[in-house]
Amino acid sequence: MQLAPQTVFTLFGFPITNTVITTLIVNIVIVTIIFIVTRFGGLVPGKVQNAVEMAVEYFYSATESIAGKRAEFIYPWVATIFIFIVLSNIMGLLPGFESIYIISGGEHIPLLRSATSDLNTTLALAAVSLAAVHFYAIKYTGAGYYVNRFVPYKSLKFTLSAVLMFFVFLFVGAIEAVSELVKVVSLSFRLFGNVYSGELVINTIATTFLNIAPINALGISISLRPLAYFAPFFMMLLEFFIAIIQALVFAMLTMSFMATLTSRET
C-alpha cells in the first residue's frame, strides 16, 4: 500500500486518483441516503430513518449544550463533517478496497482506496473546517473583535507600561495565530495517520499469510493462504470503531473551535 494515492485515469488532463473515485462514491451514498429519508420518511420511522434521526438529535443536542443558540449554524458543519468522514473511513474496510486492481502502464493500481487515507483529503477537510470557523468568527463577533484576539489594539494606551504590555499581548496573539494554523496540521495528520496506519496493518497481515510457504507435515502440504481472509478480521473490527471515533473527534473539535471563536465571552 503506497503512501500517495495512485492515478487511475486522467480526465481533461486532470489526474483522477483512486481516492477521488472513492470520494465521489461517498458523496453519492450521502445524497442517496438523504433522498431516501426525505422522500420516503414518514410519521412512523423505519430503521434507516430512525438511525438518521437518532444521529441528528445526538449531534444537535451536543452542539447546543456547548454553543447554545449558535448551534443553528454550527450544527450543519459538525453533522456534515462527521457523516462524510465516518462513511469514508468505514467504506475503506469493505471488500474490494485495495483488492480490485487495474493495470496501467504495466503497474497494478488499486481501483478503490479509502478517501481519508489520502493526506490531500484530510488536509482539505481541515482547511475547510478552519476556514468556516474563522468566517463565522468574523461574522458573529465582528471584524474588530476578531482582529483584537490576535492584535490587541484596543488595549493600547500611550503609557510606558501599557506599550510594554501591548507587545506582550501582541506576542501572545502571534502564538495564538500560529496555533490556528497548527490546527490544520493536527486535524489532518491525526485523521490520516489513524486511517492509513490501520489499513496498512490489515494489508500487511493479509499479505503475510498469502506469502507464507505451505507447511509440510506427515507428507501433507498445508497452505496458510486461506488464513489471509480471516486473520485480519479482529484488526478490521478494531478499525471499525476507530473509524467512528476519529470521525467523532474531528467533528467535535470543529464544533469546539467554532463555538469558542464565535463567542464574545472568551
PDB file of C-alpha atoms in Angstrom:
ATOM      1  CA  MET A   1       0.000   0.000   0.000  1.00  0.00           C
ATOM      2  CA  GLN A   2       1.603   3.219  -1.191  1.00  0.00           C
ATOM      3  CA  LEU A   3       1.624   6.406   0.859  1.00  0.00           C
ATOM      4  CA  ALA A   4       0.383   8.573  -2.006  1.00  0.00           C
ATOM      5  CA  PRO A   5      -2.826   7.840  -3.940  1.00  0.00           C
ATOM      6  CA  GLN A   6      -2.395   6.447  -7.447  1.00  0.00           C
ATOM      7  CA  THR A   7      -3.830   7.841 -10.657  1.00  0.00           C
ATOM      8  CA  VAL A   8      -6.427   5.549 -12.215  1.00  0.00           C
ATOM      9  CA  PHE A   9      -7.057   7.693 -15.308  1.00  0.00           C
ATOM     10  CA  THR A  10      -6.913  11.290 -16.462  1.00  0.00           C
ATOM     11  CA  LEU A  11      -9.875  13.465 -17.369  1.00  0.00           C
ATOM     12  CA  PHE A  12      -9.208  16.558 -19.496  1.00  0.00           C
ATOM     13  CA  GLY A  13      -5.629  16.495 -18.261  1.00  0.00           C
ATOM     14  CA  PHE A  14      -6.565  16.180 -14.570  1.00  0.00           C
ATOM     15  CA  PRO A  15      -5.442  13.022 -12.755  1.00  0.00           C
ATOM     16  CA  ILE A  16      -8.288  11.040 -11.184  1.00  0.00           C
ATOM     17  CA  THR A  17      -6.882   9.012  -8.289  1.00  0.00           C
ATOM     18  CA  ASN A  18      -8.424   6.033  -6.523  1.00  0.00           C
ATOM     19  CA  THR A  19      -9.201   8.231  -3.502  1.00  0.00           C
ATOM     20  CA  VAL A  20     -11.035  10.727  -5.719  1.00  0.00           C
ATOM     21  CA  ILE A  21     -13.205   7.891  -7.063  1.00  0.00           C
ATOM     22  CA  THR A  22     -13.980   6.809  -3.500  1.00  0.00           C
ATOM     23  CA  THR A  23     -14.840  10.393  -2.542  1.00  0.00           C
ATOM     24  CA  LEU A  24     -17.359  10.548  -5.388  1.00  0.00           C
ATOM     25  CA  ILE A  25     -18.866   7.230  -4.241  1.00  0.00           C
ATOM     26  CA  VAL A  26     -19.175   8.534  -0.668  1.00  0.00           C
ATOM     27  CA  ASN A  27     -20.927  11.668  -1.949  1.00  0.00           C
ATOM     28  CA  ILE A  28     -23.347   9.538  -3.977  1.00  0.00           C
ATOM     29  CA  VAL A  29     -24.104   7.410  -0.909  1.00  0.00           C
ATOM     30  CA  ILE A  30     -24.773  10.519   1.211  1.00  0.00           C
ATOM     31  CA  VAL A  31     -27.086  12.032  -1.397  1.00  0.00           C
ATOM     32  CA  THR A  32     -28.886   8.693  -1.768  1.00  0.00           C
ATOM     33  CA  ILE A  33     -29.453   8.383   1.994  1.00  0.00           C
ATOM     34  CA  ILE A  34     -30.763  11.943   2.181  1.00  0.00           C
ATOM     35  CA  PHE A  35     -33.080  11.294  -0.777  1.00  0.00           C
ATOM     36  CA  ILE A  36     -34.448   8.095   0.774  1.00  0.00           C
ATOM     37  CA  VAL A  37     -35.003   9.657   4.200  1.00  0.00           C
ATOM     38  CA  THR A  38     -36.629  12.834   2.888  1.00  0.00           C
ATOM     39  CA  ARG A  39     -38.660  11.171   0.140  1.00  0.00           C
ATOM     40  CA  PHE A  40     -39.856   8.048   1.924  1.00  0.00           C
ATOM     41  CA  GLY A  41     -39.740   9.199   5.543  1.00  0.00           C
ATOM     42  CA  GLY A  42     -42.975   9.000   7.495  1.00  0.00           C
ATOM     43  CA  LEU A  43     -44.500   9.683  10.880  1.00  0.00           C
ATOM     44  CA  VAL A  44     -43.629   6.124  11.892  1.00  0.00           C
ATOM     45  CA  PRO A  45     -39.879   5.923  11.134  1.00  0.00           C
ATOM     46  CA  GLY A  46     -38.278   2.825   9.696  1.00  0.00           C
ATOM     47  CA  LYS A  47     -34.840   1.531  10.616  1.00  0.00           C
ATOM     48  CA  VAL A  48     -32.887   3.860   8.324  1.00  0.00           C
ATOM     49  CA  GLN A  49     -34.958   6.917   9.225  1.00  0.00           C
ATOM     50  CA  ASN A  50     -34.777   6.077  12.918  1.00  0.00           C
ATOM     51  CA  ALA A  51     -30.974   5.751  12.784  1.00  0.00           C
ATOM     52  CA  VAL A  52     -30.649   9.062  10.933  1.00  0.00           C
ATOM     53  CA  GLU A  53     -32.965  10.855  13.361  1.00  0.00           C
ATOM     54  CA  MET A  54     -31.047   9.496  16.362  1.00  0.00           C
ATOM     55  CA  ALA A  55     -27.754  10.727  14.901  1.00  0.00           C
ATOM     56  CA  VAL A  56     -29.280  14.137  14.093  1.00  0.00           C
ATOM     57  CA  GLU A  57     -30.716  14.522  17.584  1.00  0.00           C
ATOM     58  CA  TYR A  58     -27.461  13.476  19.263  1.00  0.00           C
ATOM     59  CA  PHE A  59     -25.276  15.905  17.341  1.00  0.00           C
ATOM     60  CA  TYR A  60     -27.706  18.791  17.652  1.00  0.00           C
ATOM     61  CA  SER A  61     -28.116  18.360  21.405  1.00  0.00           C
ATOM     62  CA  ALA A  62     -24.338  18.005  21.840  1.00  0.00           C
ATOM     63  CA  THR A  63     -23.735  21.151  19.792  1.00  0.00           C
ATOM     64  CA  GLU A  64     -26.478  23.076  21.607  1.00  0.00           C
ATOM     65  CA  SER A  65     -25.048  22.144  25.020  1.00  0.00           C
ATOM     66  CA  ILE A  66     -21.749  23.784  24.062  1.00  0.00           C
ATOM     67  CA  ALA A  67     -22.713  26.581  21.665  1.00  0.00           C
ATOM     68  CA  GLY A  68     -26.252  27.422  22.787  1.00  0.00           C
ATOM     69  CA  LYS A  69     -28.237  29.309  20.133  1.00  0.00           C
ATOM     70  CA  ARG A  70     -25.216  29.279  17.830  1.00  0.00           C
ATOM     71  CA  ALA A  71     -25.914  25.580  17.271  1.00  0.00           C
ATOM     72  CA  GLU A  72     -28.234  26.651  14.443  1.00  0.00           C
ATOM     73  CA  PHE A  73     -25.276  27.442  12.168  1.00  0.00           C
ATOM     74  CA  ILE A  74     -22.597  25.265  13.818  1.00  0.00           C
ATOM     75  CA  TYR A  75     -24.539  22.003  13.757  1.00  0.00           C
ATOM     76  CA  PRO A  76     -24.780  21.610   9.928  1.00  0.00           C
ATOM     77  CA  TRP A  77     -20.998  21.780   9.686  1.00  0.00           C
ATOM     78  CA  VAL A  78     -20.480  19.281  12.502  1.00  0.00           C
ATOM     79  CA  ALA A  79     -23.004  16.797  11.095  1.00  0.00           C
ATOM     80  CA  THR A  80     -21.733  17.070   7.511  1.00  0.00           C
ATOM     81  CA  ILE A  81     -18.103  16.579   8.501  1.00  0.00           C
ATOM     82  CA  PHE A  82     -18.946  13.585  10.713  1.00  0.00           C
ATOM     83  CA  ILE A  83     -21.100  11.854   8.088  1.00  0.00           C
ATOM     84  CA  PHE A  84     -18.527  12.290   5.323  1.00  0.00           C
ATOM     85  CA  ILE A  85     -15.584  11.114   7.430  1.00  0.00           C
ATOM     86  CA  VAL A  86     -17.323   8.145   9.040  1.00  0.00           C
ATOM     87  CA  LEU A  87     -18.594   6.868   5.685  1.00  0.00           C
ATOM     88  CA  SER A  88     -15.165   7.358   4.099  1.00  0.00           C
ATOM     89  CA  ASN A  89     -13.478   5.510   6.963  1.00  0.00           C
ATOM     90  CA  ILE A  90     -15.896   2.586   7.064  1.00  0.00           C
ATOM     91  CA  MET A  91     -16.075   2.247   3.284  1.00  0.00           C
ATOM     92  CA  GLY A  92     -12.333   1.611   3.214  1.00  0.00           C
ATOM     93  CA  LEU A  93     -12.932  -1.593   5.222  1.00  0.00           C
ATOM     94  CA  LEU A  94     -15.370  -3.061   2.709  1.00  0.00           C
ATOM     95  CA  PRO A  95     -14.376  -5.969   0.416  1.00  0.00           C
ATOM     96  CA  GLY A  96     -12.891  -4.728  -2.841  1.00  0.00           C
ATOM     97  CA  PHE A  97     -10.933  -1.810  -1.430  1.00  0.00           C
ATOM     98  CA  GLU A  98      -7.227  -2.261  -2.116  1.00  0.00           C
ATOM     99  CA  SER A  99      -8.000  -5.682  -3.641  1.00  0.00           C
ATOM    100  CA  ILE A 100      -9.521  -4.796  -7.038  1.00  0.00           C
ATOM    101  CA  TYR A 101      -6.755  -3.741  -9.411  1.00  0.00           C
ATOM    102  CA  ILE A 102      -6.458  -2.295 -12.855  1.00  0.00           C
ATOM    103  CA  ILE A 103      -3.334  -2.448 -14.994  1.00  0.00           C
ATOM    104  CA  SER A 104      -1.978   0.893 -16.159  1.00  0.00           C
ATOM    105  CA  GLY A 105       1.455   1.225 -17.735  1.00  0.00           C
ATOM    106  CA  GLY A 106       2.341  -2.278 -16.599  1.00  0.00           C
ATOM    107  CA  GLU A 107       1.573  -1.354 -12.983  1.00  0.00           C
ATOM    108  CA  HIS A 108      -1.172  -2.825 -10.794  1.00  0.00           C
ATOM    109  CA  ILE A 109      -3.189   0.060  -9.346  1.00  0.00           C
ATOM    110  CA  PRO A 110      -5.964  -0.372  -6.738  1.00  0.00           C
ATOM    111  CA  LEU A 111      -9.216   0.906  -8.203  1.00  0.00           C
ATOM    112  CA  LEU A 112     -10.569   1.970  -4.808  1.00  0.00           C
ATOM    113  CA  ARG A 113      -8.875   3.340  -1.712  1.00  0.00           C
ATOM    114  CA  SER A 114     -10.285   4.976   1.411  1.00  0.00           C
ATOM    115  CA  ALA A 115     -10.588   8.730   0.842  1.00  0.00           C
ATOM    116  CA  THR A 116      -9.302   9.583   4.332  1.00  0.00           C
ATOM    117  CA  SER A 117      -6.143   7.512   3.809  1.00  0.00           C
ATOM    118  CA  ASP A 118      -5.119  10.303   1.409  1.00  0.00           C
ATOM    119  CA  LEU A 119      -3.385  13.222   3.148  1.00  0.00           C
ATOM    120  CA  ASN A 120      -4.717  15.564   0.443  1.00  0.00           C
ATOM    121  CA  THR A 121      -8.287  14.763   1.525  1.00  0.00           C
ATOM    122  CA  THR A 122      -7.677  15.209   5.247  1.00  0.00           C
ATOM    123  CA  LEU A 123      -5.765  18.464   4.657  1.00  0.00           C
ATOM    124  CA  ALA A 124      -8.644  19.765   2.547  1.00  0.00           C
ATOM    125  CA  LEU A 125     -11.153  18.794   5.252  1.00  0.00           C
ATOM    126  CA  ALA A 126      -9.099  20.520   7.952  1.00  0.00           C
ATOM    127  CA  ALA A 127      -8.580  23.642   5.829  1.00  0.00           C
ATOM    128  CA  VAL A 128     -12.299  23.945   5.028  1.00  0.00           C
ATOM    129  CA  SER A 129     -13.186  23.290   8.672  1.00  0.00           C
ATOM    130  CA  LEU A 130     -10.882  26.020   9.998  1.00  0.00           C
ATOM    131  CA  ALA A 131     -11.864  28.437   7.205  1.00  0.00           C
ATOM    132  CA  ALA A 132     -15.507  28.042   8.246  1.00  0.00           C
ATOM    133  CA  VAL A 133     -14.548  28.588  11.890  1.00  0.00           C
ATOM    134  CA  HIS A 134     -12.855  31.914  11.166  1.00  0.00           C
ATOM    135  CA  PHE A 135     -15.524  33.025   8.705  1.00  0.00           C
ATOM    136  CA  TYR A 136     -18.242  32.635  11.336  1.00  0.00           C
ATOM    137  CA  ALA A 137     -15.965  34.177  13.979  1.00  0.00           C
ATOM    138  CA  ILE A 138     -15.753  37.368  11.924  1.00  0.00           C
ATOM    139  CA  LYS A 139     -19.449  37.261  11.020  1.00  0.00           C
ATOM    140  CA  TYR A 140     -20.812  36.807  14.545  1.00  0.00           C
ATOM    141  CA  THR A 141     -18.265  38.671  16.691  1.00  0.00           C
ATOM    142  CA  GLY A 142     -17.325  41.450  14.266  1.00  0.00           C
ATOM    143  CA  ALA A 143     -14.075  42.131  12.446  1.00  0.00           C
ATOM    144  CA  GLY A 144     -12.770  44.409  15.194  1.00  0.00           C
ATOM    145  CA  TYR A 145     -13.305  41.877  17.963  1.00  0.00           C
ATOM    146  CA  TYR A 146     -11.827  39.122  15.789  1.00  0.00           C
ATOM    147  CA  VAL A 147      -8.653  41.081  14.983  1.00  0.00           C
ATOM    148  CA  ASN A 148      -8.288  42.097  18.628  1.00  0.00           C
ATOM    149  CA  ARG A 149      -7.930  38.401  19.531  1.00  0.00           C
ATOM    150  CA  PHE A 150      -4.598  38.340  17.710  1.00  0.00           C
ATOM    151  CA  VAL A 151      -3.577  42.015  17.695  1.00  0.00           C
ATOM    152  CA  PRO A 152      -4.900  43.608  20.907  1.00  0.00           C
ATOM    153  CA  TYR A 153      -5.047  47.157  19.578  1.00  0.00           C
ATOM    154  CA  LYS A 154      -7.966  48.078  21.887  1.00  0.00           C
ATOM    155  CA  SER A 155      -5.721  47.776  24.932  1.00  0.00           C
ATOM    156  CA  LEU A 156      -3.082  50.124  23.505  1.00  0.00           C
ATOM    157  CA  LYS A 157      -2.537  53.273  25.592  1.00  0.00           C
ATOM    158  CA  PHE A 158       0.299  55.727  25.255  1.00  0.00           C
ATOM    159  CA  THR A 159       1.987  54.995  28.547  1.00  0.00           C
ATOM    160  CA  LEU A 160       5.219  53.068  29.014  1.00  0.00           C
ATOM    161  CA  SER A 161       3.658  50.189  30.924  1.00  0.00           C
ATOM    162  CA  ALA A 162       0.713  49.965  28.519  1.00  0.00           C
ATOM    163  CA  VAL A 163       3.031  49.937  25.480  1.00  0.00           C
ATOM    164  CA  LEU A 164       5.170  47.194  27.031  1.00  0.00           C
ATOM    165  CA  MET A 165       2.066  45.143  27.852  1.00  0.00           C
ATOM    166  CA  PHE A 166       0.821  45.676  24.303  1.00  0.00           C
ATOM    167  CA  PHE A 167       3.914  43.980  22.916  1.00  0.00           C
ATOM    168  CA  VAL A 168       3.484  41.149  25.403  1.00  0.00           C
ATOM    169  CA  PHE A 169      -0.127  40.685  24.284  1.00  0.00           C
ATOM    170  CA  LEU A 170       0.983  41.006  20.662  1.00  0.00           C
ATOM    171  CA  PHE A 171       3.441  38.157  21.164  1.00  0.00           C
ATOM    172  CA  VAL A 172       0.725  36.051  22.780  1.00  0.00           C
ATOM    173  CA  GLY A 173      -1.586  36.910  19.872  1.00  0.00           C
ATOM    174  CA  ALA A 174       1.076  35.807  17.386  1.00  0.00           C
ATOM    175  CA  ILE A 175       1.359  32.470  19.192  1.00  0.00           C
ATOM    176  CA  GLU A 176      -2.432  32.186  19.043  1.00  0.00           C
ATOM    177  CA  ALA A 177      -2.397  32.878  15.292  1.00  0.00           C
ATOM    178  CA  VAL A 178       0.273  30.218  14.751  1.00  0.00           C
ATOM    179  CA  SER A 179      -1.757  27.751  16.823  1.00  0.00           C
ATOM    180  CA  GLU A 180      -4.716  28.287  14.486  1.00  0.00           C
ATOM    181  CA  LEU A 181      -2.522  27.246  11.541  1.00  0.00           C
ATOM    182  CA  VAL A 182      -1.193  24.279  13.507  1.00  0.00           C
ATOM    183  CA  LYS A 183      -4.791  23.108  13.988  1.00  0.00           C
ATOM    184  CA  VAL A 184      -4.958  22.382  10.253  1.00  0.00           C
ATOM    185  CA  VAL A 185      -1.904  20.151  10.515  1.00  0.00           C
ATOM    186  CA  SER A 186      -3.003  18.395  13.717  1.00  0.00           C
ATOM    187  CA  LEU A 187      -6.554  17.724  12.483  1.00  0.00           C
ATOM    188  CA  SER A 188      -5.432  16.394   9.112  1.00  0.00           C
ATOM    189  CA  PHE A 189      -2.494  14.275  10.296  1.00  0.00           C
ATOM    190  CA  ARG A 190      -4.451  12.742  13.191  1.00  0.00           C
ATOM    191  CA  LEU A 191      -7.182  11.501  10.855  1.00  0.00           C
ATOM    192  CA  PHE A 192      -4.808  10.486   8.063  1.00  0.00           C
ATOM    193  CA  GLY A 193      -2.390   8.696  10.408  1.00  0.00           C
ATOM    194  CA  ASN A 194      -5.059   6.607  12.114  1.00  0.00           C
ATOM    195  CA  VAL A 195      -6.796   5.563   8.899  1.00  0.00           C
ATOM    196  CA  TYR A 196      -3.674   4.926   6.821  1.00  0.00           C
ATOM    197  CA  SER A 197      -1.821   3.005   9.544  1.00  0.00           C
ATOM    198  CA  GLY A 198      -4.868   0.816  10.226  1.00  0.00           C
ATOM    199  CA  GLU A 199      -5.302  -0.086   6.578  1.00  0.00           C
ATOM    200  CA  LEU A 200      -1.552  -0.692   6.262  1.00  0.00           C
ATOM    201  CA  VAL A 201      -1.623  -3.156   9.183  1.00  0.00           C
ATOM    202  CA  ILE A 202      -4.615  -5.018   7.722  1.00  0.00           C
ATOM    203  CA  ASN A 203      -2.910  -5.180   4.337  1.00  0.00           C
ATOM    204  CA  THR A 204       0.337  -6.396   5.913  1.00  0.00           C
ATOM    205  CA  ILE A 205      -1.410  -9.174   7.864  1.00  0.00           C
ATOM    206  CA  ALA A 206      -3.235 -10.428   4.767  1.00  0.00           C
ATOM    207  CA  THR A 207      -0.117 -10.231   2.574  1.00  0.00           C
ATOM    208  CA  THR A 208       1.970 -12.078   5.145  1.00  0.00           C
ATOM    209  CA  PHE A 209      -0.309 -15.122   5.124  1.00  0.00           C
ATOM    210  CA  LEU A 210      -0.547 -15.034   1.330  1.00  0.00           C
ATOM    211  CA  ASN A 211       3.237 -15.206   1.027  1.00  0.00           C
ATOM    212  CA  ILE A 212       3.904 -17.899   3.652  1.00  0.00           C
ATOM    213  CA  ALA A 213       5.124 -21.098   2.059  1.00  0.00           C
ATOM    214  CA  PRO A 214       2.993 -24.227   2.609  1.00  0.00           C
ATOM    215  CA  ILE A 215       3.821 -26.288   5.690  1.00  0.00           C
ATOM    216  CA  ASN A 216       4.720 -29.944   5.085  1.00  0.00           C
ATOM    217  CA  ALA A 217       3.566 -32.233   7.875  1.00  0.00           C
ATOM    218  CA  LEU A 218       3.423 -36.032   7.654  1.00  0.00           C
ATOM    219  CA  GLY A 219       3.806 -35.783   3.925  1.00  0.00           C
ATOM    220  CA  ILE A 220       0.834 -33.432   3.644  1.00  0.00           C
ATOM    221  CA  SER A 221       1.254 -29.901   2.318  1.00  0.00           C
ATOM    222  CA  ILE A 222      -0.870 -27.412   4.263  1.00  0.00           C
ATOM    223  CA  SER A 223      -1.345 -23.964   2.769  1.00  0.00           C
ATOM    224  CA  LEU A 224      -1.889 -20.988   5.080  1.00  0.00           C
ATOM    225  CA  ARG A 225      -3.188 -18.767   2.306  1.00  0.00           C
ATOM    226  CA  PRO A 226      -6.876 -19.151   3.345  1.00  0.00           C
ATOM    227  CA  LEU A 227      -5.992 -17.528   6.678  1.00  0.00           C
ATOM    228  CA  ALA A 228      -5.315 -14.302   4.796  1.00  0.00           C
ATOM    229  CA  TYR A 229      -9.108 -13.873   4.539  1.00  0.00           C
ATOM    230  CA  PHE A 230      -9.754 -14.470   8.263  1.00  0.00           C
ATOM    231  CA  ALA A 231      -6.656 -13.276  10.137  1.00  0.00           C
ATOM    232  CA  PRO A 232      -7.310  -9.531   9.601  1.00  0.00           C
ATOM    233  CA  PHE A 233     -10.875  -9.843  10.988  1.00  0.00           C
ATOM    234  CA  PHE A 234     -10.121  -8.667  14.534  1.00  0.00           C
ATOM    235  CA  MET A 235      -7.980  -5.814  13.238  1.00  0.00           C
ATOM    236  CA  MET A 236     -10.817  -4.787  10.924  1.00  0.00           C
ATOM    237  CA  LEU A 237     -13.215  -4.859  13.867  1.00  0.00           C
ATOM    238  CA  LEU A 238     -10.893  -2.540  15.789  1.00  0.00           C
ATOM    239  CA  GLU A 239     -10.573  -0.273  12.756  1.00  0.00           C
ATOM    240  CA  PHE A 240     -14.368  -0.071  12.533  1.00  0.00           C
ATOM    241  CA  PHE A 241     -14.517   1.504  15.997  1.00  0.00           C
ATOM    242  CA  ILE A 242     -11.508   3.712  15.237  1.00  0.00           C
ATOM    243  CA  ALA A 243     -13.287   4.909  12.069  1.00  0.00           C
ATOM    244  CA  ILE A 244     -16.250   6.113  14.140  1.00  0.00           C
ATOM    245  CA  ILE A 245     -14.097   7.585  16.915  1.00  0.00           C
ATOM    246  CA  GLN A 246     -11.862   9.545  14.529  1.00  0.00           C
ATOM    247  CA  ALA A 247     -14.870  10.977  12.696  1.00  0.00           C
ATOM    248  CA  LEU A 248     -16.379  11.961  16.041  1.00  0.00           C
ATOM    249  CA  VAL A 249     -13.120  13.561  17.223  1.00  0.00           C
ATOM    250  CA  PHE A 250     -12.759  15.611  14.019  1.00  0.00           C
ATOM    251  CA  ALA A 251     -16.384  16.780  14.150  1.00  0.00           C
ATOM    252  CA  MET A 252     -16.311  17.602  17.874  1.00  0.00           C
ATOM    253  CA  LEU A 253     -13.054  19.547  17.584  1.00  0.00           C
ATOM    254  CA  THR A 254     -14.559  21.573  14.745  1.00  0.00           C
ATOM    255  CA  MET A 255     -17.596  22.249  16.925  1.00  0.00           C
ATOM    256  CA  SER A 256     -15.393  23.277  19.858  1.00  0.00           C
ATOM    257  CA  PHE A 257     -13.258  25.628  17.732  1.00  0.00           C
ATOM    258  CA  MET A 258     -16.325  27.217  16.161  1.00  0.00           C
ATOM    259  CA  ALA A 259     -18.145  27.617  19.470  1.00  0.00           C
ATOM    260  CA  THR A 260     -15.084  29.235  21.068  1.00  0.00           C
ATOM    261  CA  LEU A 261     -14.246  31.706  18.319  1.00  0.00           C
ATOM    262  CA  THR A 262     -17.848  32.771  17.695  1.00  0.00           C
ATOM    263  CA  SER A 263     -18.327  33.686  21.353  1.00  0.00           C
ATOM    264  CA  ARG A 264     -17.592  37.194  22.616  1.00  0.00           C
ATOM    265  CA  GLU A 265     -17.185  35.890  26.140  1.00  0.00           C
ATOM    266  CA  THR A 266     -13.698  34.457  25.556  1.00  0.00           C
TER     267      THR A 266
END
